[in-house]
């Protein structure tokens, strides 16, 4: 992409993770038809990618137990990607059988987090993912790689940027087309974001990088701004800021898509996304969940009656 | 690209004034005094204490003289107070104030609705305050409201912001705090506005006062820092809602700002834990939840 005079990307791809990452971290189990309606509404907003569900055992993630029904039940809009999480080969096969055409795998830059989250070392998880990417390659299915704890770990604390770069490189080399760097507990700041990206950018081309910032410490938009100033052009976010933080009780998690779009619009960056439509989808799911939105833009817009 | 950041940032704490002024519950005087005393222990160098405005207009600030006289004034810390006119200035000085602030705006309609006169007229009123302050060797801080948008006029031109800022600076204000009063600004509009203002006022005399109503405050502050601004206003616990958007948030939380500055290796002199404790105190006293995400995250229920 040609950089604007400001040095920022002209276009930023927003990856909407509300239906998966968001709902997975909400206490209330959401009925299947509500999930499907949410995704259908999001499909009409202009969002280019919507993470739909997770093909993980319902024993571990009850919220995602209806993965097959959701996958089969949603409207598939042309030009919109509907990736799903596939933690292993079995999940991958189930996903494909249910009609998935893009999958994601989740690595971590912290050994402790990897062990606590998926019960194996980083190396073992990489081996599992290689099985997935190998099958995916054979079937022409794109795979997105996530690296959790990119700016800090709930167990290990500080995470070294070189470790993030190393894990990112492994995922990229095995065939992931994009690496989403996740500030899983939201502890990152523009300072640590910059250092981490500098290390990762030595190993991965900029165009293959995304940032997945949590707003647990209110730093998400500042961190995203730092990333896009460095040329990152893919940003993950969650409608209405769905999804609390499992590591800090009562604290927030994902950054709200509405707030990200508001910032990017103000910077003259094109996202292709209709902010009002996203706010309406956010309003729908918050009503269904009987909760207040975590999006400040939505809060302010409803208050001033501009929606 | 990310330029160099200032090595030090002065944090101006506006919670006791701007924060409390926009809180529904009237806070008892001893609680206000305790709040300011606790803030004085955090390392903050500037704490806006109260407003010498008529209690008819701002009941929350009716106890301005008691507060001013009741607080511990620690050496090295400044306790500016708002003085909308000469009368307020005189009362403030009599009560022991050593620094005052005056509030202008970059929007005619906002000025009309807020203080019932034009921008030009408001500056004439301030001239009287400036003169008296000069004679008493009292420094004056100037605020410009609506720098990134107005609840009545909508879009505000950067040229207008620069014009009002320049006038207030020329009148003798040592610092101009540029306020995104309704929080609609983004890094884009912040950059554009500062570029124009910095042609008229030296960056060393500029501060930013960002509201978080649309969640943009820290990103806007980041851009301001990148452009060389090194004074940032904030409110402990994010006290103070937005009077123009019911239920929406207002001031950016000092805790969240300090967290970001710490992460950037920028020196503030502020002890984050003591700040969080102060936020907890005032939120309990107000019977409300904090607006600071850092405080929320650090709290293990």
Coordinates of C-alpha atoms in Angstrom, one line a residue:
Chain A
X1 CA 0.0 0.0 0.0
X2 CA 1.1 3.6 -0.6
X3 CA 1.4 5.4 2.7
X4 CA -0.5 8.6 3.0
X5 CA 1.3 11.9 3.7
X6 CA 0.8 11.1 7.4
X7 CA 2.8 7.8 7.0
X8 CA -0.3 5.8 8.1
X9 CA -1.8 3.0 6.1
X10 CA -4.6 4.1 3.7
X11 CA -6.7 1.1 4.5
X12 CA -6.9 -1.0 7.6
X13 CA -8.5 -4.4 7.7
X14 CA -10.6 -4.9 10.8
X15 CA -10.9 -8.5 12.0
X16 CA -14.1 -8.8 14.1
X17 CA -13.6 -11.3 16.9
X18 CA -16.8 -10.6 18.9
X19 CA -18.7 -13.7 18.1
X20 CA -15.8 -16.0 19.1
X21 CA -13.3 -14.2 21.4
X22 CA -15.9 -11.9 22.7
X23 CA -18.7 -14.4 23.5
X24 CA -16.2 -17.0 24.7
X25 CA -15.4 -14.6 27.5
X26 CA -18.9 -13.7 28.4
X27 CA -20.4 -15.4 31.5
X28 CA -23.9 -15.9 30.0
X29 CA -24.3 -18.8 27.5
X30 CA -25.7 -17.3 24.4
X31 CA -28.4 -19.2 22.4
X32 CA -27.4 -20.4 19.0
X33 CA -30.0 -18.3 17.2
X34 CA -28.7 -15.1 18.9
X35 CA -25.1 -15.9 17.8
X36 CA -26.3 -16.5 14.2
X37 CA -28.2 -13.2 14.2
X38 CA -25.3 -11.3 15.6
X39 CA -23.0 -12.7 12.9
X40 CA -25.6 -12.0 10.2
X41 CA -25.9 -8.4 11.4
X42 CA -22.1 -8.0 11.4
X43 CA -21.9 -9.4 7.9
X44 CA -23.9 -6.3 6.7
X45 CA -21.6 -3.7 8.2
X46 CA -18.7 -4.0 5.7
X47 CA -16.4 -5.9 8.0
X48 CA -14.1 -8.0 5.9
X49 CA -13.5 -10.8 8.4
X50 CA -15.7 -12.1 11.2
X51 CA -14.4 -14.9 13.5
X52 CA -17.4 -17.1 13.9
X53 CA -16.8 -19.8 16.4
X54 CA -14.3 -22.3 17.8
X55 CA -14.1 -26.0 17.0
X56 CA -12.9 -26.9 20.4
X57 CA -14.3 -29.5 22.8
X58 CA -17.5 -28.3 24.4
X59 CA -16.1 -29.7 27.7
X60 CA -13.5 -26.9 27.7
X61 CA -15.5 -24.1 26.1
X62 CA -19.2 -24.6 26.6
X63 CA -20.0 -21.3 25.0
X64 CA -18.7 -22.7 21.7
X65 CA -20.5 -26.1 21.9
X66 CA -22.8 -25.1 19.1
X67 CA -20.0 -24.5 16.7
X68 CA -21.4 -26.7 13.9
X69 CA -24.9 -25.2 14.1
X70 CA -23.5 -21.7 14.0
X71 CA -21.2 -22.4 11.1
X72 CA -24.0 -24.0 9.1
X73 CA -26.6 -21.5 10.2
X74 CA -25.0 -18.2 9.3
X75 CA -25.5 -16.3 6.0
X76 CA -22.2 -16.2 4.1
X77 CA -21.8 -12.8 2.4
X78 CA -19.5 -12.7 -0.6
X79 CA -16.2 -10.9 0.2
X80 CA -16.4 -11.6 3.9
X81 CA -14.2 -14.2 5.5
X82 CA -15.5 -16.4 8.3
X83 CA -12.5 -17.9 10.1
X84 CA -12.9 -20.4 12.9
X85 CA -10.6 -21.6 15.6
X86 CA -9.1 -25.1 15.2
X87 CA -6.8 -26.1 18.1
X88 CA -5.9 -29.4 16.5
X89 CA -6.4 -31.7 13.5
X90 CA -9.6 -33.1 14.8
X91 CA -11.1 -29.6 15.2
X92 CA -9.8 -28.8 11.7
X93 CA -11.6 -31.7 10.1
X94 CA -14.9 -30.9 12.0
X95 CA -14.6 -27.3 10.9
X96 CA -14.1 -28.2 7.2
X97 CA -17.0 -30.7 7.4
X98 CA -19.2 -27.9 8.7
X99 CA -18.2 -25.6 5.8
X100 CA -15.3 -23.5 7.2
X101 CA -13.1 -22.0 4.5
X102 CA -10.5 -20.4 6.8
X103 CA -9.1 -21.4 10.2
X104 CA -7.0 -20.0 13.0
X105 CA -4.5 -21.6 15.3
X106 CA -3.4 -20.1 18.7
X107 CA 0.1 -20.1 19.9
X108 CA 1.6 -18.3 22.8
X109 CA 4.9 -16.5 23.6
X110 CA 4.9 -17.9 27.2
X111 CA 5.5 -21.5 28.2
X112 CA 3.5 -21.1 31.4
X113 CA 0.5 -19.7 29.5
X114 CA 0.7 -22.5 26.9
X115 CA 0.8 -25.1 29.6
X116 CA -2.1 -23.6 31.6
X117 CA -4.2 -22.8 28.5
X118 CA -3.8 -25.9 26.3
X119 CA -1.9 -28.2 28.5
X120 CA 1.3 -28.5 26.5
X121 CA 4.6 -26.7 25.8
X122 CA 5.0 -24.1 23.0
X123 CA 7.0 -26.7 21.0
X124 CA 4.3 -29.3 21.4
X125 CA 1.6 -26.8 20.4
X126 CA 3.6 -25.9 17.3
X127 CA 3.8 -29.6 16.3
X128 CA 0.0 -29.8 16.6
X129 CA -0.5 -26.7 14.5
X130 CA 1.8 -28.1 11.9
X131 CA -0.6 -30.9 11.4
X132 CA -3.3 -28.4 10.9
X133 CA -1.4 -26.2 8.5
X134 CA -0.3 -29.3 6.5
X135 CA -3.9 -30.4 6.0
X136 CA -5.0 -26.9 5.3
X137 CA -2.3 -26.4 2.6
X138 CA -3.5 -29.6 0.9
X139 CA -7.1 -28.2 0.9
X140 CA -6.1 -24.6 0.0
X141 CA -7.5 -23.4 3.3
X142 CA -5.8 -20.2 4.6
X143 CA -4.6 -20.4 8.3
X144 CA -4.2 -17.4 10.5
X145 CA -1.8 -17.7 13.5
X146 CA -2.3 -16.0 16.8
X147 CA 0.5 -15.4 19.3
X148 CA -0.9 -14.8 22.8
X149 CA 0.9 -12.9 25.6
X150 CA 2.8 -10.8 23.2
X151 CA 3.2 -8.0 25.7
X152 CA 2.9 -9.8 29.0
X153 CA 1.7 -13.0 30.6
X154 CA -0.6 -13.5 33.6
X155 CA 1.8 -16.1 35.0
X156 CA 5.2 -15.1 33.8
X157 CA 4.8 -11.4 33.9
X158 CA 7.3 -9.8 31.4
X159 CA 7.6 -11.4 28.0
X160 CA 10.7 -10.9 25.9
X161 CA 10.1 -9.5 22.4
X162 CA 12.5 -12.0 20.9
X163 CA 10.4 -14.8 22.1
X164 CA 7.4 -13.3 20.4
X165 CA 9.4 -13.0 17.3
X166 CA 10.5 -16.6 17.5
X167 CA 7.0 -18.0 17.9
X168 CA 5.6 -15.7 15.2
X169 CA 8.3 -16.9 12.8
X170 CA 7.5 -20.6 13.5
X171 CA 3.8 -19.9 12.8
X172 CA 4.6 -17.9 9.7
X173 CA 7.1 -20.5 8.4
X174 CA 4.6 -23.3 8.7
X175 CA 2.2 -21.5 6.5
X176 CA 0.1 -19.0 8.5
X177 CA -0.7 -16.1 6.1
X178 CA -1.1 -13.7 8.9
X179 CA 0.1 -13.5 12.5
X180 CA -2.1 -11.7 15.0
X181 CA -0.1 -10.5 18.0
X182 CA -2.2 -10.5 21.1
X183 CA -1.8 -8.4 24.2
X184 CA -3.8 -11.0 26.1
X185 CA -4.0 -9.3 29.5
X186 CA -3.9 -5.8 28.1
X187 CA -0.8 -4.8 30.1
X188 CA 1.0 -3.4 27.0
X189 CA 1.7 0.3 26.4
X190 CA 2.9 2.1 23.4
X191 CA 6.4 1.6 24.8
X192 CA 6.3 -2.2 24.9
X193 CA 4.2 -2.4 21.7
X194 CA 6.9 -0.6 19.8
X195 CA 9.7 -2.8 21.2
X196 CA 7.8 -6.0 20.5
X197 CA 6.9 -5.0 16.9
X198 CA 10.5 -4.0 16.2
X199 CA 11.6 -7.5 17.1
X200 CA 8.8 -9.2 15.2
X201 CA 9.2 -7.1 12.1
X202 CA 12.8 -8.4 11.7
X203 CA 11.3 -11.9 11.1
X204 CA 7.8 -11.3 9.6
X205 CA 6.8 -9.0 6.7
X206 CA 4.7 -6.0 7.9
X207 CA 1.9 -7.0 5.6
X208 CA 1.5 -10.3 7.4
X209 CA 1.1 -8.7 10.9
X210 CA -2.0 -7.9 12.9
X211 CA -2.5 -6.6 16.4
X212 CA -5.1 -7.9 18.9
X213 CA -5.2 -5.5 21.8
X214 CA -7.1 -5.9 25.0
X215 CA -8.3 -2.8 26.8
X216 CA -7.9 -4.1 30.3
X217 CA -5.7 -1.2 31.3
X218 CA -7.3 1.3 28.9
X219 CA -4.2 1.2 26.6
X220 CA -5.7 -0.5 23.6
X221 CA -6.3 2.5 21.3
X222 CA -2.9 4.0 22.1
X223 CA -1.3 0.7 21.4
X224 CA -3.1 0.2 18.1
X225 CA -2.2 3.8 17.1
X226 CA 1.5 2.9 17.8
X227 CA 1.2 -0.2 15.7
X228 CA -0.4 1.5 12.7
X229 CA 2.2 4.3 12.9
X230 CA 4.7 1.5 12.4
X231 CA 2.8 0.3 9.4
X232 CA 0.6 -2.5 10.8
X233 CA -2.6 -2.6 8.7
X234 CA -4.7 -5.3 10.3
X235 CA -6.5 -4.8 13.6
X236 CA -8.6 -7.2 15.7
X237 CA -11.5 -5.9 17.7
X238 CA -14.8 -7.0 19.3
X239 CA -18.2 -5.4 18.7
X240 CA -19.3 -3.6 21.9
X241 CA -16.0 -4.6 23.5
X242 CA -17.5 -8.0 24.2
X243 CA -15.4 -10.3 26.3
X244 CA -14.1 -9.6 29.7
X245 CA -10.6 -10.6 30.9
X246 CA -10.5 -14.1 32.5
X247 CA -7.4 -13.0 34.4
X248 CA -8.7 -9.8 36.1
X249 CA -12.1 -10.3 37.5
X250 CA -14.6 -7.6 36.5
X251 CA -12.1 -6.0 34.2
X252 CA -12.6 -5.4 30.5
X253 CA -11.0 -7.4 27.7
X254 CA -11.2 -6.9 23.9
X255 CA -11.1 -3.4 22.5
X256 CA -14.4 -2.2 21.1
X257 CA -14.7 -2.3 17.3
X258 CA -16.8 0.9 17.4
X259 CA -14.0 2.8 19.2
X260 CA -11.4 1.5 16.8
X261 CA -13.4 2.6 13.8
X262 CA -14.1 6.0 15.3
X263 CA -10.3 6.5 15.7
X264 CA -9.4 5.2 12.3
X265 CA -12.1 7.4 10.6
X266 CA -10.7 10.4 12.4
X267 CA -7.3 9.6 11.0
X268 CA -8.7 9.5 7.5
X269 CA -8.0 5.7 7.2
X270 CA -10.5 3.6 5.2
X271 CA -11.9 0.5 6.8
X272 CA -14.9 -0.1 4.6
X273 CA -17.0 -0.5 7.8
X274 CA -20.2 1.4 8.6
X275 CA -19.9 2.5 12.2
X276 CA -23.6 3.0 12.7
X277 CA -24.3 -0.6 11.5
X278 CA -21.7 -1.9 14.0
X279 CA -23.3 0.1 16.8
X280 CA -26.7 -1.5 15.9
X281 CA -25.2 -5.0 16.0
X282 CA -23.6 -4.0 19.3
X283 CA -26.9 -2.8 20.7
X284 CA -28.5 -6.1 19.6
X285 CA -26.0 -8.3 21.4
X286 CA -25.9 -6.2 24.5
X287 CA -29.6 -6.3 24.8
X288 CA -29.6 -10.1 24.3
X289 CA -26.8 -10.4 26.9
X290 CA -28.6 -7.9 29.2
X291 CA -25.4 -5.9 29.6
X292 CA -24.1 -2.5 29.0
X293 CA -21.8 -1.9 26.0
X294 CA -18.1 -1.5 26.6
X295 CA -17.8 0.8 23.7
X296 CA -17.5 4.4 24.7
X297 CA -18.5 5.6 21.2
X298 CA -21.7 3.6 21.5
X299 CA -22.3 4.9 25.0
X300 CA -21.8 8.5 23.9
X301 CA -23.8 8.1 20.7
X302 CA -26.8 6.6 22.4
X303 CA -26.6 9.3 25.1
X304 CA -26.5 12.2 22.7
X305 CA -29.2 10.6 20.5
X306 CA -27.0 10.5 17.5
X307 CA -28.0 6.9 16.9
Chain B
X1 CA 6.3 7.4 12.4
X2 CA 6.7 7.5 16.2
X3 CA 8.9 10.5 17.0
X4 CA 10.8 11.0 20.2
X5 CA 8.7 11.5 23.4
X6 CA 9.4 14.1 26.1
X7 CA 11.5 12.8 28.9
X8 CA 9.2 14.3 31.5
X9 CA 5.6 15.1 31.6
X10 CA 3.8 17.3 34.1
X11 CA 0.5 15.8 35.0
X12 CA -2.1 18.4 36.0
X13 CA -4.7 16.8 38.3
X14 CA -8.2 18.3 37.8
X15 CA -10.2 15.8 39.7
X16 CA -11.1 17.9 42.7
X17 CA -12.4 20.7 40.5
X18 CA -13.3 19.6 36.9
X19 CA -14.0 16.1 38.2
X20 CA -16.2 16.8 41.1
X21 CA -17.9 19.7 39.4
X22 CA -19.3 17.1 36.9
X23 CA -20.4 14.6 39.5
X24 CA -24.0 14.4 40.5
X25 CA -23.6 14.1 44.2
X26 CA -22.5 17.1 46.2
X27 CA -19.4 16.1 48.1
X28 CA -18.9 17.3 51.7
X29 CA -16.1 19.7 52.3
X30 CA -14.0 17.3 54.5
X31 CA -14.1 14.7 51.8
X32 CA -12.9 17.3 49.2
X33 CA -10.1 18.3 51.6
X34 CA -9.1 14.7 52.2
X35 CA -9.1 14.0 48.5
X36 CA -6.7 16.9 47.8
X37 CA -4.5 16.0 50.7
X38 CA -4.2 12.4 49.5
X39 CA -3.4 13.7 46.0
X40 CA -0.7 15.8 47.5
X41 CA 1.0 12.7 48.7
X42 CA 1.1 11.0 45.3
X43 CA 3.9 13.1 43.7
X44 CA 1.5 15.2 41.6
X45 CA 2.9 18.7 41.2
X46 CA -0.3 20.5 40.2
X47 CA -3.7 19.9 41.8
X48 CA -6.6 22.1 40.7
X49 CA -8.4 22.6 44.0
X50 CA -11.6 24.4 43.4
X51 CA -13.5 27.2 41.6
X52 CA -14.3 30.7 42.8
X53 CA -17.5 30.9 41.0
X54 CA -20.9 31.8 42.3
X55 CA -22.5 28.8 44.2
X56 CA -25.7 29.7 42.3
X57 CA -24.1 28.4 39.2
X58 CA -22.0 25.6 40.6
X59 CA -23.3 24.4 43.9
X60 CA -20.5 21.7 44.1
X61 CA -17.9 24.5 44.4
X62 CA -19.8 26.5 47.0
X63 CA -17.3 25.7 49.7
X64 CA -14.4 27.0 47.7
X65 CA -13.0 29.2 50.5
X66 CA -13.2 26.5 53.1
X67 CA -11.5 24.0 50.8
X68 CA -8.8 26.5 49.9
X69 CA -8.1 27.3 53.6
X70 CA -8.5 23.7 54.8
X71 CA -6.1 21.8 52.6
X72 CA -2.5 21.0 53.4
X73 CA -0.4 23.0 51.0
X74 CA 2.7 21.1 50.4
X75 CA 5.8 22.9 49.2
X76 CA 6.6 22.3 45.6
X77 CA 2.9 21.7 44.8
X78 CA 0.7 24.2 43.0
X79 CA -3.0 24.5 43.8
X80 CA -4.6 26.5 41.1
X81 CA -8.2 27.6 41.3
X82 CA -10.7 28.8 38.7
X83 CA -11.5 32.5 38.7
X84 CA -14.1 33.4 36.1
X85 CA -13.9 37.1 36.8
X86 CA -12.2 39.8 39.0
X87 CA -14.5 39.2 41.9
X88 CA -13.7 35.5 42.0
X89 CA -10.0 36.4 41.6
X90 CA -10.1 38.7 44.6
X91 CA -12.0 36.1 46.8
X92 CA -9.5 33.4 45.7
X93 CA -6.4 35.5 46.7
X94 CA -8.1 36.4 50.0
X95 CA -8.5 32.7 50.6
X96 CA -4.9 32.0 50.0
X97 CA -4.7 31.1 46.3
X98 CA -1.3 31.4 44.7
X99 CA -2.3 30.5 41.1
X100 CA -5.5 30.9 39.1
X101 CA -7.1 29.7 35.9
X102 CA -9.4 31.3 33.4
X103 CA -11.6 29.5 30.9
X104 CA -12.0 30.7 27.3
X105 CA -13.5 28.7 24.4
X106 CA -12.9 28.3 20.7
X107 CA -16.7 28.4 20.0
X108 CA -19.0 31.4 20.1
X109 CA -22.1 29.4 20.8
X110 CA -20.5 27.5 23.6
X111 CA -19.3 30.7 25.2
X112 CA -22.8 32.2 24.9
X113 CA -24.5 29.1 26.4
X114 CA -21.8 28.7 29.1
X115 CA -21.1 32.2 30.3
X116 CA -23.6 34.3 28.5
X117 CA -21.3 36.5 26.4
X118 CA -19.2 36.4 23.3
X119 CA -15.6 35.1 23.1
X120 CA -14.4 38.8 22.7
X121 CA -16.4 39.8 25.8
X122 CA -15.1 37.0 27.8
X123 CA -11.5 37.9 27.0
X124 CA -12.2 41.5 28.1
X125 CA -13.4 40.2 31.4
X126 CA -10.3 38.2 31.8
X127 CA -8.1 41.2 31.0
X128 CA -9.2 42.6 34.4
X129 CA -8.1 39.3 36.1
X130 CA -4.8 39.3 34.2
X131 CA -4.1 42.8 35.3
X132 CA -4.8 42.1 38.9
X133 CA -2.9 38.8 38.8
X134 CA 0.1 40.6 37.2
X135 CA 0.1 43.1 40.0
X136 CA -0.1 40.4 42.6
X137 CA 2.6 38.2 40.9
X138 CA 0.0 35.4 40.5
X139 CA 0.5 33.1 37.6
X140 CA -2.5 32.5 35.4
X141 CA -3.3 29.3 33.4
X142 CA -5.6 29.7 30.4
X143 CA -8.0 27.0 29.2
X144 CA -9.5 26.9 25.7
X145 CA -12.6 24.7 25.5
X146 CA -14.0 22.9 22.5
X147 CA -10.7 22.7 20.7
X148 CA -11.7 19.6 18.8
X149 CA -15.4 20.0 18.6
X150 CA -18.4 21.8 20.1
X151 CA -21.7 20.4 21.4
X152 CA -23.5 23.2 19.7
X153 CA -21.4 24.2 16.7
X154 CA -20.0 20.8 15.8
X155 CA -16.8 21.2 13.9
X156 CA -14.3 23.8 15.2
X157 CA -11.6 25.3 13.0
X158 CA -8.0 24.9 14.1
X159 CA -7.4 28.5 13.1
X160 CA -10.0 29.7 15.7
X161 CA -8.4 27.6 18.4
X162 CA -5.0 29.2 17.5
X163 CA -6.5 32.6 17.6
X164 CA -8.1 32.3 21.0
X165 CA -5.0 30.5 22.4
X166 CA -2.7 33.3 21.1
X167 CA -4.9 36.0 22.6
X168 CA -4.8 34.3 26.0
X169 CA -1.1 33.7 25.8
X170 CA -0.4 37.3 24.8
X171 CA -2.6 38.5 27.7
X172 CA -0.1 36.8 30.0
X173 CA -1.3 33.2 30.6
X174 CA 1.9 31.1 31.3
X175 CA 0.2 28.0 29.9
X176 CA -2.7 27.2 27.6
X177 CA -4.6 24.0 28.2
X178 CA -6.4 22.9 25.1
X179 CA -9.6 21.1 26.0
X180 CA -11.4 18.5 24.0
X181 CA -14.5 19.3 26.0
X182 CA -16.8 16.7 24.5
X183 CA -14.1 14.1 23.7
X184 CA -14.9 13.9 20.0
X185 CA -11.3 14.4 18.9
X186 CA -9.2 11.7 17.4
X187 CA -5.4 11.6 16.8
X188 CA -6.2 13.0 13.3
X189 CA -8.0 16.1 14.5
X190 CA -5.6 16.5 17.5
X191 CA -2.6 16.6 15.2
X192 CA -4.2 19.0 12.8
X193 CA -5.2 21.4 15.6
X194 CA -1.9 21.3 17.4
X195 CA 0.0 21.9 14.1
X196 CA -1.9 25.2 13.7
X197 CA -1.8 26.2 17.4
X198 CA 2.0 25.6 17.6
X199 CA 2.5 28.3 15.0
X200 CA 1.1 30.8 17.5
X201 CA 2.0 29.5 20.9
X202 CA 5.3 27.8 21.8
X203 CA 4.8 24.1 22.5
X204 CA 6.4 24.5 25.9
X205 CA 3.4 26.6 26.9
X206 CA 0.9 24.1 25.7
X207 CA -1.1 21.4 27.6
X208 CA -3.8 19.0 26.5
X209 CA -7.0 18.3 28.4
X210 CA -8.6 15.3 26.8
X211 CA -12.0 13.8 27.6
X212 CA -12.5 10.1 27.1
X213 CA -16.2 10.3 26.1
X214 CA -15.4 8.4 22.8
X215 CA -12.5 6.4 24.3
X216 CA -10.0 8.5 22.3
X217 CA -8.2 10.3 25.1
X218 CA -5.0 8.2 25.5
X219 CA -4.5 8.0 21.8
X220 CA -5.0 11.8 21.5
X221 CA -2.6 12.4 24.3
X222 CA -0.1 10.1 22.7
X223 CA -0.2 12.2 19.5
X224 CA 0.2 15.4 21.5
X225 CA 3.2 13.9 23.2
X226 CA 4.7 13.0 19.9
X227 CA 4.3 16.6 18.8
X228 CA 6.2 17.8 21.8
X229 CA 3.5 18.6 24.3
X230 CA 4.7 17.8 27.8
X231 CA 1.8 18.9 30.1
X232 CA -1.3 16.7 30.4
X233 CA -4.5 17.2 32.4
X234 CA -6.3 14.2 33.9
X235 CA -8.7 13.4 36.7
X236 CA -8.2 10.8 39.4
X237 CA -10.5 7.8 38.8
X238 CA -11.7 9.5 35.7
X239 CA -14.0 11.6 37.8
X240 CA -16.5 13.8 36.0
X241 CA -19.0 12.7 33.5
X242 CA -19.9 14.6 30.4
X243 CA -22.7 17.1 30.8
X244 CA -23.5 16.9 27.1
X245 CA -23.9 13.1 26.9
X246 CA -25.9 11.6 29.8
X247 CA -24.2 8.7 31.3
X248 CA -21.1 9.0 29.1
X249 CA -17.7 9.4 30.6
X250 CA -15.7 12.7 30.7
X251 CA -12.2 13.3 31.9
X252 CA -9.4 10.8 31.2
X253 CA -8.4 8.9 34.3
X254 CA -5.0 10.0 35.8
X255 CA -4.2 6.3 36.7
X256 CA -4.6 5.2 33.1
X257 CA -2.5 8.2 31.9
X258 CA 0.3 7.5 34.3
X259 CA 0.3 3.8 33.4
X260 CA 0.8 4.7 29.8
X261 CA 3.6 7.3 30.6
X262 CA 5.3 4.8 32.8
X263 CA 5.3 2.3 29.9
X264 CA 6.8 4.9 27.7
X265 CA 9.6 5.5 30.2
X266 CA 8.4 9.1 30.6
X267 CA 9.0 10.5 34.1
X268 CA 6.0 12.0 36.0
X269 CA 7.1 11.7 39.6
X270 CA 3.7 10.2 40.4
X271 CA 3.3 7.0 42.5
X272 CA 0.6 5.0 40.7
X273 CA -0.3 2.9 43.7
X274 CA -0.9 6.0 45.9
X275 CA -2.9 7.5 43.1
X276 CA -5.1 4.3 42.8
X277 CA -5.6 4.4 46.6
X278 CA -6.8 8.0 46.3
X279 CA -9.1 7.0 43.5
X280 CA -10.5 4.2 45.6
X281 CA -11.1 6.7 48.5
X282 CA -13.1 9.2 46.4
X283 CA -15.1 6.5 44.6
X284 CA -16.2 5.0 47.9
X285 CA -17.1 8.5 49.2
X286 CA -19.1 9.1 46.0
X287 CA -20.5 5.6 46.1
X288 CA -19.6 5.0 42.5
X289 CA -17.3 2.8 40.4
X290 CA -14.0 4.1 39.2
X291 CA -13.7 5.1 35.5
X292 CA -10.1 4.1 35.6
X293 CA -9.4 0.8 33.8
X294 CA -6.0 0.4 35.5
X295 CA -7.8 0.7 38.8
X296 CA -10.5 -1.8 37.7
X297 CA -7.9 -4.3 36.4
X298 CA -5.7 -4.1 39.5
X299 CA -8.6 -4.7 41.8
X300 CA -9.0 -8.4 42.7
X301 CA -12.6 -8.8 43.8

